[in-house]
Amino acid sequence: MKLEQLAHIMKTHGIIGAGGAGFPSGTKLNSKADTIILNCAECEPLFKLHRQLLATYTFEIMTALTHVKEAVGAKQVIIALKPSYKEAIDRVNYYLPSFNDFRISLLPKVYPVGDEIILIYETTGRVVKPGKLPITEGVIVYNVETMLNTYYAIEEDKNVTEKYITITGEIKNPGTFKVPVGITVAEAVALTGGAKSDDCMYLGGGLMTGNVVYPNDPITKKLNAILVLPKNSPIIQKRLANPAINIRKAMSICCQCRSCTDLCSRNLLGYPIEPHLFMRAVTKGMDSDSEAVLNSFYCSQCGLCELYSCPQDLSPRSIINKVRAELRAKGVSTPENPKFTGVSSDRNYKQVQMNRLRSRLGVTGYYVPATLDEKVPDFKEVKIMLNQHIGPVADAVVKKGDKVTCGQLIGTTEGKLGSDVHSSVDGTVIAVTDMYVIIKRRSGKK
Ligand code: SF4
Ligand code: SF4
C-alpha cells in the first residue's frame, strides 16, 4: 500500500493517537522512515490496556504494523515493552518468526519511558533534537490501540467508534473496558460496580499527565484511563490548585535546590529545559522572553518535577503549562536553534523507577490485576466531540432529526488537518453544535 493511501485510510476512518495526545495518525505518514516503533511502554503508573490489547490482538496489531512498514519503506519494526508484560511478550514471540524484520525491545522499568522522544532513545539510541519531530531521526511511533484500529480500518473497513479504557482506583472491580465513544464518564465507571464512596473524583488519562474529568464528560477516542481517587488525595488537589496560588507559594518557598532539573526527563536527554531556572525567572518577575522561560517550550509535561522531585511540593509543571499558554496567546512560539547539550552521563542513575513512583504517589494499592472486559455497557445516548484530535475541529455533516447508523460519518475534516468523526450508535441526532453531536440510541440496539 502507498503512503498516501494509508494516510487517507487513517484519516477517513477516524484514527487518532489513542495514547492520549490525539495526534491525527495519518499525518505522521508524510515521509519515508527506516524504523517503526510500537509504543507499549505504558509507563503511566496504573495503566493496563496496552499490554492487554497486545496480548489479546497480537496478530492484528503486528499485521497493521506490517502495512505501515511497507508504506513507509521501513527496514525494521521495534515492539517496545517492559519485561514484566510477560503475556504480551509470549504472544509477540509466538508470531515473531512470521513477521520479517520485527524485533522486541525491552524497556527499563522507569517513568516516563513511554514519552516518544525517550522511547526512541531507549530503543534505537537516536536522540530527536529539541523542537524536531521523530521523523527527523527516521522514526515513526504508533501506540498499540492505534495499530489495532488501523488493522480494523484496513482489513474490515471499520471506523473508530469504541475506546478501551483502564478504570481503577477507589472502585469495586478494576478492569479494562471497551466502551462506545461518547458515553459519559459515569456510565463507564458504572461498569466497575461504581466508586467505593461518594467522596471521590475522577482523573482522566493518568496519574502523571491526566486531568480531572467529571461524571457527565463524554468519553473520547484518546482517553486511556479513568482513575477514581478520594477528593482529598494530593494528586487531585494538585490538579485543582489555583495557578496564581501555585506561583505565590513558589515565590515564598522555592529554595533553588534544583532537584526538579536534576531529575527532569527532558533535561537528562540534553534538552535545554531547566525547571529550577524557570521557577526562579517566573517567581522573580523576570521578562517572559528570558531564555529560562522560553526553554519551557521543551517541557513534555511528564509531571515528574511536581509529583516526584520537588521536596517543597511545588508545581513547576503546572506553572510551565500556564506560562506557556500565555506565551502562545501572545504569539510566542518554540525558540529556534535551541542548545542541545547531549545525553547526561549520569542519566541511568537519575531515572525514576516505577515502583518508587507508585509508592511516592501512594497508589501501590491500586496496582492490581484488571481484566479486559468487552461487554457493551448500558447507555441511552452519546455525545461525540468534534475536536477529539489535535488540529481544526471537524465539521458536522448531520443535522437534528437525522437517523444515523453505527460507524456513519458525522464530522468531516476533508481539506484540513485532522481525523473524521463517526457515530458510535444506531440512533437519531438530537443536537448539533460546532463542538459536538448528541445521538439518542435506538432502543434495544447498539
Ligand atoms: S525542586 Fe522545588 S524547591 Fe527545588 S528548585 Fe525545583 S521547584 Fe524549587
Ligand atoms: S514536567 Fe517537569 S520534569 Fe517533566 S519535562 Fe517538564 S519540566 Fe521536566
Tab-separated table of C-alpha atoms and ligand atoms in Angstrom:
chain	number	residue	atom	x	y	z
A	1	MET	CA	0.000	0.000	0.000
A	2	LYS	CA	1.233	3.520	-0.791
A	3	LEU	CA	1.982	6.068	1.938
A	4	GLU	CA	-0.796	8.458	0.821
A	5	GLN	CA	-3.310	5.609	0.632
A	6	LEU	CA	-2.627	4.532	4.212
A	7	ALA	CA	-2.686	8.144	5.446
A	8	HIS	CA	-6.082	8.586	3.750
A	9	ILE	CA	-7.452	5.394	5.314
A	10	MET	CA	-6.359	6.556	8.776
A	11	LYS	CA	-7.905	9.993	8.311
A	12	THR	CA	-11.224	8.834	6.907
A	13	HIS	CA	-11.617	6.008	9.434
A	14	GLY	CA	-11.166	8.395	12.354
A	15	ILE	CA	-7.835	7.114	13.648
A	16	ILE	CA	-6.008	9.390	16.086
A	17	GLY	CA	-3.270	8.743	18.626
A	18	ALA	CA	-5.150	6.639	21.134
A	19	GLY	CA	-2.349	7.159	23.640
A	20	GLY	CA	-3.625	10.475	24.965
A	21	ALA	CA	-2.360	13.223	22.648
A	22	GLY	CA	-4.955	12.771	19.898
A	23	PHE	CA	-2.488	13.481	17.094
A	24	PRO	CA	-4.163	12.544	13.781
A	25	SER	CA	-2.353	9.284	12.940
A	26	GLY	CA	-2.392	9.750	9.161
A	27	THR	CA	-0.394	12.983	9.385
A	28	LYS	CA	2.640	11.041	10.622
A	29	LEU	CA	2.756	9.364	7.219
A	30	ASN	CA	4.144	12.199	5.130
A	31	SER	CA	7.663	10.903	4.676
A	32	LYS	CA	9.597	7.647	4.421
A	33	ALA	CA	11.095	6.239	7.641
A	34	ASP	CA	13.547	3.438	8.348
A	35	THR	CA	12.092	2.420	11.713
A	36	ILE	CA	8.601	1.906	13.114
A	37	ILE	CA	8.224	1.611	16.884
A	38	LEU	CA	5.163	0.162	18.593
A	39	ASN	CA	4.865	2.028	21.879
A	40	CYS	CA	3.720	-0.473	24.504
A	41	ALA	CA	5.725	1.167	27.290
A	42	GLU	CA	2.584	2.007	29.235
A	43	CYS	CA	4.556	3.991	31.766
A	44	GLU	CA	1.650	5.819	33.441
A	45	PRO	CA	1.644	4.063	36.843
A	46	LEU	CA	-1.800	2.377	36.715
A	47	PHE	CA	-2.416	1.741	33.014
A	48	LYS	CA	-3.001	-1.807	31.768
A	49	LEU	CA	-4.796	-1.557	28.420
A	50	HIS	CA	-1.872	-1.550	26.004
A	51	ARG	CA	-0.228	-4.710	27.292
A	52	GLN	CA	-3.666	-6.368	27.454
A	53	LEU	CA	-4.553	-5.424	23.883
A	54	LEU	CA	-1.152	-6.532	22.598
A	55	ALA	CA	-1.547	-9.884	24.356
A	56	THR	CA	-5.108	-10.328	23.021
A	57	TYR	CA	-4.857	-8.931	19.478
A	58	THR	CA	-1.205	-9.693	18.743
A	59	PHE	CA	-1.675	-10.861	15.154
A	60	GLU	CA	-3.937	-7.942	14.243
A	61	ILE	CA	-1.550	-5.359	15.690
A	62	MET	CA	1.516	-6.917	14.039
A	63	THR	CA	-0.370	-7.076	10.728
A	64	ALA	CA	-1.175	-3.365	10.948
A	65	LEU	CA	2.488	-2.643	11.688
A	66	THR	CA	3.411	-4.575	8.549
A	67	HIS	CA	1.139	-2.324	6.491
A	68	VAL	CA	2.818	0.754	7.996
A	69	LYS	CA	6.287	-0.747	7.480
A	70	GLU	CA	5.600	-1.399	3.804
A	71	ALA	CA	4.002	2.009	3.211
A	72	VAL	CA	6.939	3.959	4.667
A	73	GLY	CA	9.644	1.585	3.395
A	74	ALA	CA	10.933	0.850	6.901
A	75	LYS	CA	13.722	-1.651	7.456
A	76	GLN	CA	12.667	-2.623	10.975
A	77	VAL	CA	9.716	-2.703	13.361
A	78	ILE	CA	10.518	-2.499	17.059
A	79	ILE	CA	7.929	-3.666	19.572
A	80	ALA	CA	8.830	-1.799	22.747
A	81	LEU	CA	7.516	-3.095	26.036
A	82	LYS	CA	8.620	-3.885	29.571
A	83	PRO	CA	9.951	-7.266	30.812
A	84	SER	CA	7.005	-7.644	33.213
A	85	TYR	CA	4.451	-7.711	30.337
A	86	LYS	CA	5.014	-11.439	30.088
A	87	GLU	CA	1.788	-12.437	28.360
A	88	ALA	CA	2.251	-9.819	25.636
A	89	ILE	CA	5.910	-10.829	25.185
A	90	ASP	CA	4.941	-14.515	24.859
A	91	ARG	CA	2.319	-13.740	22.222
A	92	VAL	CA	4.628	-11.464	20.225
A	93	ASN	CA	7.379	-14.125	20.367
A	94	TYR	CA	4.868	-16.694	19.085
A	95	TYR	CA	4.231	-14.634	15.928
A	96	LEU	CA	7.710	-13.121	15.539
A	97	PRO	CA	9.075	-15.749	13.075
A	98	SER	CA	6.142	-14.969	10.727
A	99	PHE	CA	6.881	-11.237	10.581
A	100	ASN	CA	10.074	-10.158	8.815
A	101	ASP	CA	12.310	-7.517	10.379
A	102	PHE	CA	10.332	-7.323	13.623
A	103	ARG	CA	12.107	-7.355	16.985
A	104	ILE	CA	11.264	-6.852	20.632
A	105	SER	CA	12.981	-4.142	22.674
A	106	LEU	CA	12.714	-4.495	26.446
A	107	LEU	CA	12.476	-1.160	28.189
A	108	PRO	CA	13.737	-0.170	31.636
A	109	LYS	CA	11.060	-0.014	34.344
A	110	VAL	CA	11.252	3.762	34.628
A	111	TYR	CA	8.997	6.769	34.133
A	112	PRO	CA	8.451	8.323	31.556
A	113	VAL	CA	9.876	5.797	29.107
A	114	GLY	CA	6.656	5.985	27.042
A	115	ASP	CA	7.390	9.607	26.071
A	116	GLU	CA	8.015	9.260	22.313
A	117	ILE	CA	11.359	11.052	22.433
A	118	ILE	CA	12.614	8.931	25.321
A	119	LEU	CA	11.238	5.747	23.771
A	120	ILE	CA	13.175	6.424	20.556
A	121	TYR	CA	16.383	6.936	22.532
A	122	GLU	CA	15.871	3.779	24.598
A	123	THR	CA	15.107	1.569	21.600
A	124	THR	CA	17.428	2.986	18.904
A	125	GLY	CA	19.992	5.180	20.678
A	126	ARG	CA	18.902	8.106	18.452
A	127	VAL	CA	18.066	11.452	20.002
A	128	VAL	CA	15.362	13.583	18.410
A	129	LYS	CA	16.788	17.092	18.780
A	130	PRO	CA	14.799	19.735	20.700
A	131	GLY	CA	11.940	21.124	18.656
A	132	LYS	CA	12.170	18.405	15.996
A	133	LEU	CA	9.817	15.530	15.177
A	134	PRO	CA	10.693	11.787	15.369
A	135	ILE	CA	10.688	11.586	11.567
A	136	THR	CA	13.887	13.708	11.505
A	137	GLU	CA	15.592	10.637	13.003
A	138	GLY	CA	13.832	8.344	10.519
A	139	VAL	CA	11.345	7.020	13.085
A	140	ILE	CA	7.540	6.817	13.328
A	141	VAL	CA	5.952	5.770	16.629
A	142	TYR	CA	2.433	4.385	16.986
A	143	ASN	CA	0.721	3.046	20.059
A	144	VAL	CA	-0.986	-0.296	20.466
A	145	GLU	CA	-4.644	0.704	20.193
A	146	THR	CA	-3.893	2.979	17.238
A	147	MET	CA	-2.484	-0.031	15.406
A	148	LEU	CA	-5.475	-2.184	16.361
A	149	ASN	CA	-7.764	0.499	14.927
A	150	THR	CA	-5.599	0.605	11.800
A	151	TYR	CA	-5.992	-3.146	11.346
A	152	TYR	CA	-9.794	-2.863	11.524
A	153	ALA	CA	-9.765	0.096	9.124
A	154	ILE	CA	-7.655	-1.701	6.515
A	155	GLU	CA	-8.946	-5.250	6.827
A	156	GLU	CA	-12.599	-4.653	7.756
A	157	ASP	CA	-13.259	-1.060	6.614
A	158	LYS	CA	-14.307	-0.285	10.195
A	159	ASN	CA	-14.302	3.261	11.580
A	160	VAL	CA	-13.249	4.121	15.134
A	161	THR	CA	-16.364	4.115	17.311
A	162	GLU	CA	-15.112	2.448	20.510
A	163	LYS	CA	-12.377	3.050	23.075
A	164	TYR	CA	-10.568	0.803	25.524
A	165	ILE	CA	-10.159	2.364	28.971
A	166	THR	CA	-8.485	1.129	32.148
A	167	ILE	CA	-10.631	2.100	35.140
A	168	THR	CA	-9.116	1.692	38.583
A	169	GLY	CA	-8.658	3.325	41.992
A	170	GLU	CA	-11.367	3.538	44.659
A	171	ILE	CA	-13.777	1.246	42.805
A	172	LYS	CA	-15.196	-2.219	43.318
A	173	ASN	CA	-13.896	-4.105	40.261
A	174	PRO	CA	-10.964	-2.540	38.412
A	175	GLY	CA	-10.667	-3.506	34.781
A	176	THR	CA	-10.088	-2.502	31.186
A	177	PHE	CA	-13.356	-1.941	29.337
A	178	LYS	CA	-14.366	-1.396	25.733
A	179	VAL	CA	-16.912	1.413	25.561
A	180	PRO	CA	-18.670	3.349	22.777
A	181	VAL	CA	-17.131	6.779	22.149
A	182	GLY	CA	-19.434	9.429	23.615
A	183	ILE	CA	-20.922	7.664	26.636
A	184	THR	CA	-20.331	9.510	29.911
A	185	VAL	CA	-17.508	9.003	32.381
A	186	ALA	CA	-20.162	7.976	34.953
A	187	GLU	CA	-21.558	5.279	32.631
A	188	ALA	CA	-18.046	3.923	32.077
A	189	VAL	CA	-17.276	3.884	35.807
A	190	ALA	CA	-20.596	2.062	36.444
A	191	LEU	CA	-19.105	-0.926	34.578
A	192	THR	CA	-16.775	-1.454	37.547
A	193	GLY	CA	-19.618	-1.644	40.030
A	194	GLY	CA	-19.099	2.021	40.909
A	195	ALA	CA	-16.935	4.108	43.224
A	196	LYS	CA	-16.489	2.857	46.800
A	197	SER	CA	-17.511	6.213	48.230
A	198	ASP	CA	-19.402	9.342	47.154
A	199	ASP	CA	-16.403	11.417	48.100
A	200	CYS	CA	-14.364	10.552	45.009
A	201	MET	CA	-13.298	12.451	41.920
A	202	TYR	CA	-12.144	11.210	38.535
A	203	LEU	CA	-8.794	11.725	36.877
A	204	GLY	CA	-8.910	11.139	33.141
A	205	GLY	CA	-5.809	9.957	31.332
A	206	GLY	CA	-3.319	9.020	34.027
A	207	LEU	CA	-1.880	9.978	37.397
A	208	MET	CA	1.081	11.861	35.986
A	209	THR	CA	-0.324	13.531	32.893
A	210	GLY	CA	-4.110	13.371	33.220
A	211	ASN	CA	-6.673	15.984	34.185
A	212	VAL	CA	-9.780	15.992	36.342
A	213	VAL	CA	-12.854	14.816	34.432
A	214	TYR	CA	-16.465	14.979	35.594
A	215	PRO	CA	-19.268	12.374	35.594
A	216	ASN	CA	-21.074	13.898	32.593
A	217	ASP	CA	-17.966	14.369	30.454
A	218	PRO	CA	-18.046	12.255	27.275
A	219	ILE	CA	-15.511	9.514	26.571
A	220	THR	CA	-13.261	10.473	23.668
A	221	LYS	CA	-11.089	8.438	21.316
A	222	LYS	CA	-7.973	9.492	23.213
A	223	LEU	CA	-9.000	8.798	26.829
A	224	ASN	CA	-6.882	5.892	28.107
A	225	ALA	CA	-7.885	5.640	31.722
A	226	ILE	CA	-10.202	6.861	34.441
A	227	LEU	CA	-8.700	6.836	37.921
A	228	VAL	CA	-11.182	7.154	40.752
A	229	LEU	CA	-9.491	8.881	43.695
A	230	PRO	CA	-10.578	10.391	47.025
A	231	LYS	CA	-11.363	14.080	46.600
A	232	ASN	CA	-8.744	14.979	49.205
A	233	SER	CA	-5.930	12.949	47.633
A	234	PRO	CA	-2.814	15.064	46.947
A	235	ILE	CA	-2.976	14.098	43.259
A	236	ILE	CA	-6.493	15.523	42.844
A	237	GLN	CA	-5.704	18.554	44.991
A	238	LYS	CA	-2.671	19.351	42.800
A	239	ARG	CA	-4.918	19.394	39.730
A	240	LEU	CA	-7.474	21.649	41.423
A	241	ALA	CA	-4.913	24.139	42.755
A	242	ASN	CA	-5.229	27.747	41.631
A	243	PRO	CA	-2.254	28.600	39.334
A	244	ALA	CA	-1.870	32.053	40.914
A	245	ILE	CA	-1.547	30.431	44.348
A	246	ASN	CA	0.984	27.946	42.918
A	247	ILE	CA	3.144	30.875	41.821
A	248	ARG	CA	2.788	32.711	45.167
A	249	LYS	CA	3.755	29.511	47.002
A	250	ALA	CA	6.794	29.117	44.747
A	251	MET	CA	7.814	32.738	45.409
A	252	SER	CA	7.999	32.073	49.107
A	253	ILE	CA	9.470	28.571	49.368
A	254	CYS	CA	11.346	27.558	46.176
A	255	CYS	CA	14.826	27.046	47.623
A	256	GLN	CA	16.512	26.561	44.212
A	257	CYS	CA	17.650	23.097	45.248
A	258	ARG	CA	17.461	22.164	41.509
A	259	SER	CA	16.070	18.701	42.248
A	260	CYS	CA	13.395	19.376	39.582
A	261	THR	CA	16.122	19.944	36.981
A	262	ASP	CA	18.347	17.068	38.112
A	263	LEU	CA	15.502	14.576	37.575
A	264	CYS	CA	13.826	16.296	34.608
A	265	SER	CA	13.315	13.621	31.957
A	266	ARG	CA	13.948	16.006	29.040
A	267	ASN	CA	16.914	17.737	30.678
A	268	LEU	CA	18.589	14.340	31.173
A	269	LEU	CA	18.295	13.804	27.430
A	270	GLY	CA	20.153	17.063	26.727
A	271	TYR	CA	17.174	19.358	26.161
A	272	PRO	CA	17.672	22.953	27.337
A	273	ILE	CA	14.799	22.935	29.850
A	274	GLU	CA	15.861	23.724	33.439
A	275	PRO	CA	12.751	23.967	35.609
A	276	HIS	CA	14.607	25.439	38.619
A	277	LEU	CA	15.740	28.375	36.453
A	278	PHE	CA	12.239	28.702	35.034
A	279	MET	CA	10.847	28.855	38.590
A	280	ARG	CA	13.404	31.498	39.556
A	281	ALA	CA	12.624	33.564	36.468
A	282	VAL	CA	8.868	33.436	36.917
A	283	THR	CA	8.794	33.970	40.653
A	284	LYS	CA	11.248	36.894	40.457
A	285	GLY	CA	9.122	38.542	37.762
A	286	MET	CA	11.796	38.317	35.063
A	287	ASP	CA	10.921	39.070	31.435
A	288	SER	CA	8.791	36.414	29.829
A	289	ASP	CA	11.245	36.333	26.949
A	290	SER	CA	14.165	35.269	29.130
A	291	GLU	CA	15.919	32.106	27.983
A	292	ALA	CA	14.843	30.158	31.075
A	293	VAL	CA	11.187	30.929	30.376
A	294	LEU	CA	11.303	30.321	26.625
A	295	ASN	CA	13.021	26.971	27.171
A	296	SER	CA	9.868	25.813	28.953
A	297	PHE	CA	8.582	25.049	25.430
A	298	TYR	CA	10.751	21.903	25.596
A	299	CYS	CA	8.883	20.550	28.638
A	300	SER	CA	6.992	17.332	27.850
A	301	GLN	CA	4.587	17.834	30.810
A	302	CYS	CA	5.635	14.457	32.222
A	303	GLY	CA	4.872	15.743	35.726
A	304	LEU	CA	7.937	14.318	37.499
A	305	CYS	CA	9.019	17.722	38.805
A	306	GLU	CA	5.765	18.378	40.643
A	307	LEU	CA	4.644	14.901	41.647
A	308	TYR	CA	8.011	13.341	42.495
A	309	SER	CA	11.093	15.579	42.524
A	310	CYS	CA	10.237	18.760	44.383
A	311	PRO	CA	10.889	18.473	48.151
A	312	GLN	CA	8.744	21.584	48.753
A	313	ASP	CA	5.679	20.159	46.994
A	314	LEU	CA	5.749	22.950	44.410
A	315	SER	CA	4.231	22.707	40.938
A	316	PRO	CA	6.758	23.558	38.195
A	317	ARG	CA	4.843	21.587	35.552
A	318	SER	CA	1.548	23.396	36.178
A	319	ILE	CA	3.232	26.792	36.225
A	320	ILE	CA	5.083	25.946	32.990
A	321	ASN	CA	1.753	24.955	31.464
A	322	LYS	CA	0.129	28.250	32.446
A	323	VAL	CA	3.064	30.419	31.329
A	324	ARG	CA	3.377	28.580	28.015
A	325	ALA	CA	-0.305	29.076	27.270
A	326	GLU	CA	0.090	32.804	27.974
A	327	LEU	CA	3.148	32.994	25.702
A	328	ARG	CA	1.337	31.180	22.888
A	329	ALA	CA	-1.618	33.543	23.234
A	330	LYS	CA	0.848	36.408	22.682
A	331	GLY	CA	2.135	34.705	19.532
A	332	VAL	CA	5.423	33.475	21.053
A	333	SER	CA	6.489	30.091	19.675
A	334	THR	CA	9.175	27.495	20.376
A	335	PRO	CA	12.627	29.102	20.137
A	336	GLU	CA	14.667	28.302	17.042
A	337	ASN	CA	18.125	26.715	17.223
A	338	PRO	CA	17.923	25.576	20.843
A	339	LYS	CA	21.028	24.392	22.653
A	340	PHE	CA	21.434	20.637	22.792
A	341	THR	CA	23.896	19.534	25.448
A	342	GLY	CA	23.849	15.783	24.745
A	343	VAL	CA	22.542	12.943	26.886
A	344	SER	CA	23.602	13.305	30.525
A	345	SER	CA	26.325	10.854	31.537
A	346	ASP	CA	24.514	10.051	34.803
A	347	ARG	CA	21.071	9.688	33.203
A	348	ASN	CA	20.875	5.993	34.093
A	349	TYR	CA	21.275	6.698	37.814
A	350	LYS	CA	18.795	9.540	37.869
A	351	GLN	CA	15.850	7.839	36.185
A	352	VAL	CA	12.781	7.271	38.352
A	353	GLN	CA	11.865	3.637	38.972
A	354	MET	CA	8.156	2.765	38.513
A	355	ASN	CA	7.756	1.055	41.888
A	356	ARG	CA	9.264	4.074	43.676
A	357	LEU	CA	6.976	6.391	41.749
A	358	ARG	CA	3.864	4.352	42.642
A	359	SER	CA	4.944	4.314	46.244
A	360	ARG	CA	5.615	8.085	46.310
A	361	LEU	CA	2.193	8.750	44.778
A	362	GLY	CA	0.559	6.472	47.354
A	363	VAL	CA	-1.143	4.337	44.711
A	364	THR	CA	0.629	0.989	45.106
A	365	GLY	CA	-2.640	-0.460	46.458
A	366	TYR	CA	-4.415	0.395	43.202
A	367	TYR	CA	-1.871	-1.510	41.097
A	368	VAL	CA	-3.928	-4.699	40.994
A	369	PRO	CA	-4.901	-7.140	38.220
A	370	ALA	CA	-7.544	-5.644	35.922
A	371	THR	CA	-9.217	-7.962	33.452
A	372	LEU	CA	-10.101	-6.987	29.894
A	373	ASP	CA	-13.891	-6.815	29.605
A	374	GLU	CA	-15.553	-6.255	26.220
A	375	LYS	CA	-19.223	-6.339	27.243
A	376	VAL	CA	-21.356	-3.440	25.965
A	377	PRO	CA	-22.408	-1.014	28.732
A	378	ASP	CA	-25.900	0.309	29.257
A	379	PHE	CA	-26.431	3.811	27.894
A	380	LYS	CA	-29.167	5.939	26.308
A	381	GLU	CA	-27.274	8.437	24.210
A	382	VAL	CA	-23.800	9.540	23.169
A	383	LYS	CA	-22.221	12.967	22.959
A	384	ILE	CA	-19.498	12.821	20.328
A	385	MET	CA	-16.967	15.630	20.345
A	386	LEU	CA	-15.848	17.096	17.031
A	387	ASN	CA	-12.469	18.212	18.467
A	388	GLN	CA	-11.055	14.909	19.695
A	389	HIS	CA	-7.921	15.297	17.579
A	390	ILE	CA	-5.171	17.936	17.526
A	391	GLY	CA	-5.955	20.461	14.789
A	392	PRO	CA	-9.073	22.228	13.473
A	393	VAL	CA	-12.440	20.995	14.732
A	394	ALA	CA	-14.308	18.624	12.388
A	395	ASP	CA	-17.401	20.000	10.594
A	396	ALA	CA	-20.666	18.273	11.434
A	397	VAL	CA	-22.313	16.674	8.388
A	398	VAL	CA	-25.550	15.687	10.156
A	399	LYS	CA	-28.445	17.758	11.475
A	400	LYS	CA	-31.022	17.413	14.226
A	401	GLY	CA	-33.521	14.683	13.408
A	402	ASP	CA	-31.212	12.685	11.113
A	403	LYS	CA	-31.222	8.920	11.578
A	404	VAL	CA	-27.666	7.536	11.742
A	405	THR	CA	-26.083	4.114	11.984
A	406	CYS	CA	-23.052	3.000	13.978
A	407	GLY	CA	-19.901	3.899	12.036
A	408	GLN	CA	-21.569	6.549	9.878
A	409	LEU	CA	-19.631	9.768	9.225
A	410	ILE	CA	-20.936	12.641	11.370
A	411	GLY	CA	-17.960	15.045	11.274
A	412	THR	CA	-15.591	15.635	8.370
A	413	THR	CA	-12.042	17.007	8.261
A	414	GLU	CA	-11.782	16.963	4.487
A	415	GLY	CA	-9.280	19.537	3.260
A	416	LYS	CA	-7.760	20.187	6.672
A	417	LEU	CA	-5.571	18.558	9.306
A	418	GLY	CA	-7.492	16.122	11.469
A	419	SER	CA	-9.384	12.893	11.505
A	420	ASP	CA	-13.016	12.212	10.676
A	421	VAL	CA	-15.645	11.551	13.355
A	422	HIS	CA	-18.244	8.756	13.281
A	423	SER	CA	-21.390	7.810	15.143
A	424	SER	CA	-20.865	5.126	17.788
A	425	VAL	CA	-24.542	4.052	17.810
A	426	ASP	CA	-27.605	3.474	15.672
A	427	GLY	CA	-29.941	6.304	16.590
A	428	THR	CA	-31.331	9.774	15.990
A	429	VAL	CA	-29.378	13.027	16.131
A	430	ILE	CA	-30.936	15.226	18.818
A	431	ALA	CA	-28.411	18.091	18.966
A	432	VAL	CA	-25.632	19.501	16.811
A	433	THR	CA	-23.259	22.353	17.696
A	434	ASP	CA	-19.855	23.475	16.412
A	435	MET	CA	-18.239	21.267	19.057
A	436	TYR	CA	-20.348	18.118	19.344
A	437	VAL	CA	-23.177	15.898	18.109
A	438	ILE	CA	-25.608	14.172	20.502
A	439	ILE	CA	-27.260	10.981	19.280
A	440	LYS	CA	-30.118	9.231	21.069
A	441	ARG	CA	-29.629	5.494	20.834
A	442	ARG	CA	-32.322	3.499	19.065
A	443	SER	CA	-33.927	1.452	21.835
A	444	GLY	CA	-32.739	-2.094	22.222
A	445	LYS	CA	-29.851	-1.646	19.755
A	446	LYS	CA	-26.288	-0.509	19.675
B	1	SF4	S1	12.676	21.169	43.214
B	1	SF4	FE1	11.145	22.577	44.012
B	1	SF4	S2	12.234	23.791	45.550
B	1	SF4	FE2	13.799	22.778	44.292
B	1	SF4	S3	14.273	24.284	42.686
B	1	SF4	FE3	12.681	22.941	41.877
B	1	SF4	S4	10.759	23.998	42.345
B	1	SF4	FE4	12.345	24.940	43.620
B	2	SF4	S1	7.104	18.246	33.535
B	2	SF4	FE1	8.892	18.859	34.746
B	2	SF4	S2	10.196	17.032	34.748
B	2	SF4	FE2	8.743	16.781	33.065
B	2	SF4	S3	9.774	17.598	31.251
B	2	SF4	FE3	8.567	19.261	32.144
B	2	SF4	S4	9.986	20.325	33.495
B	2	SF4	FE4	10.903	18.355	33.051
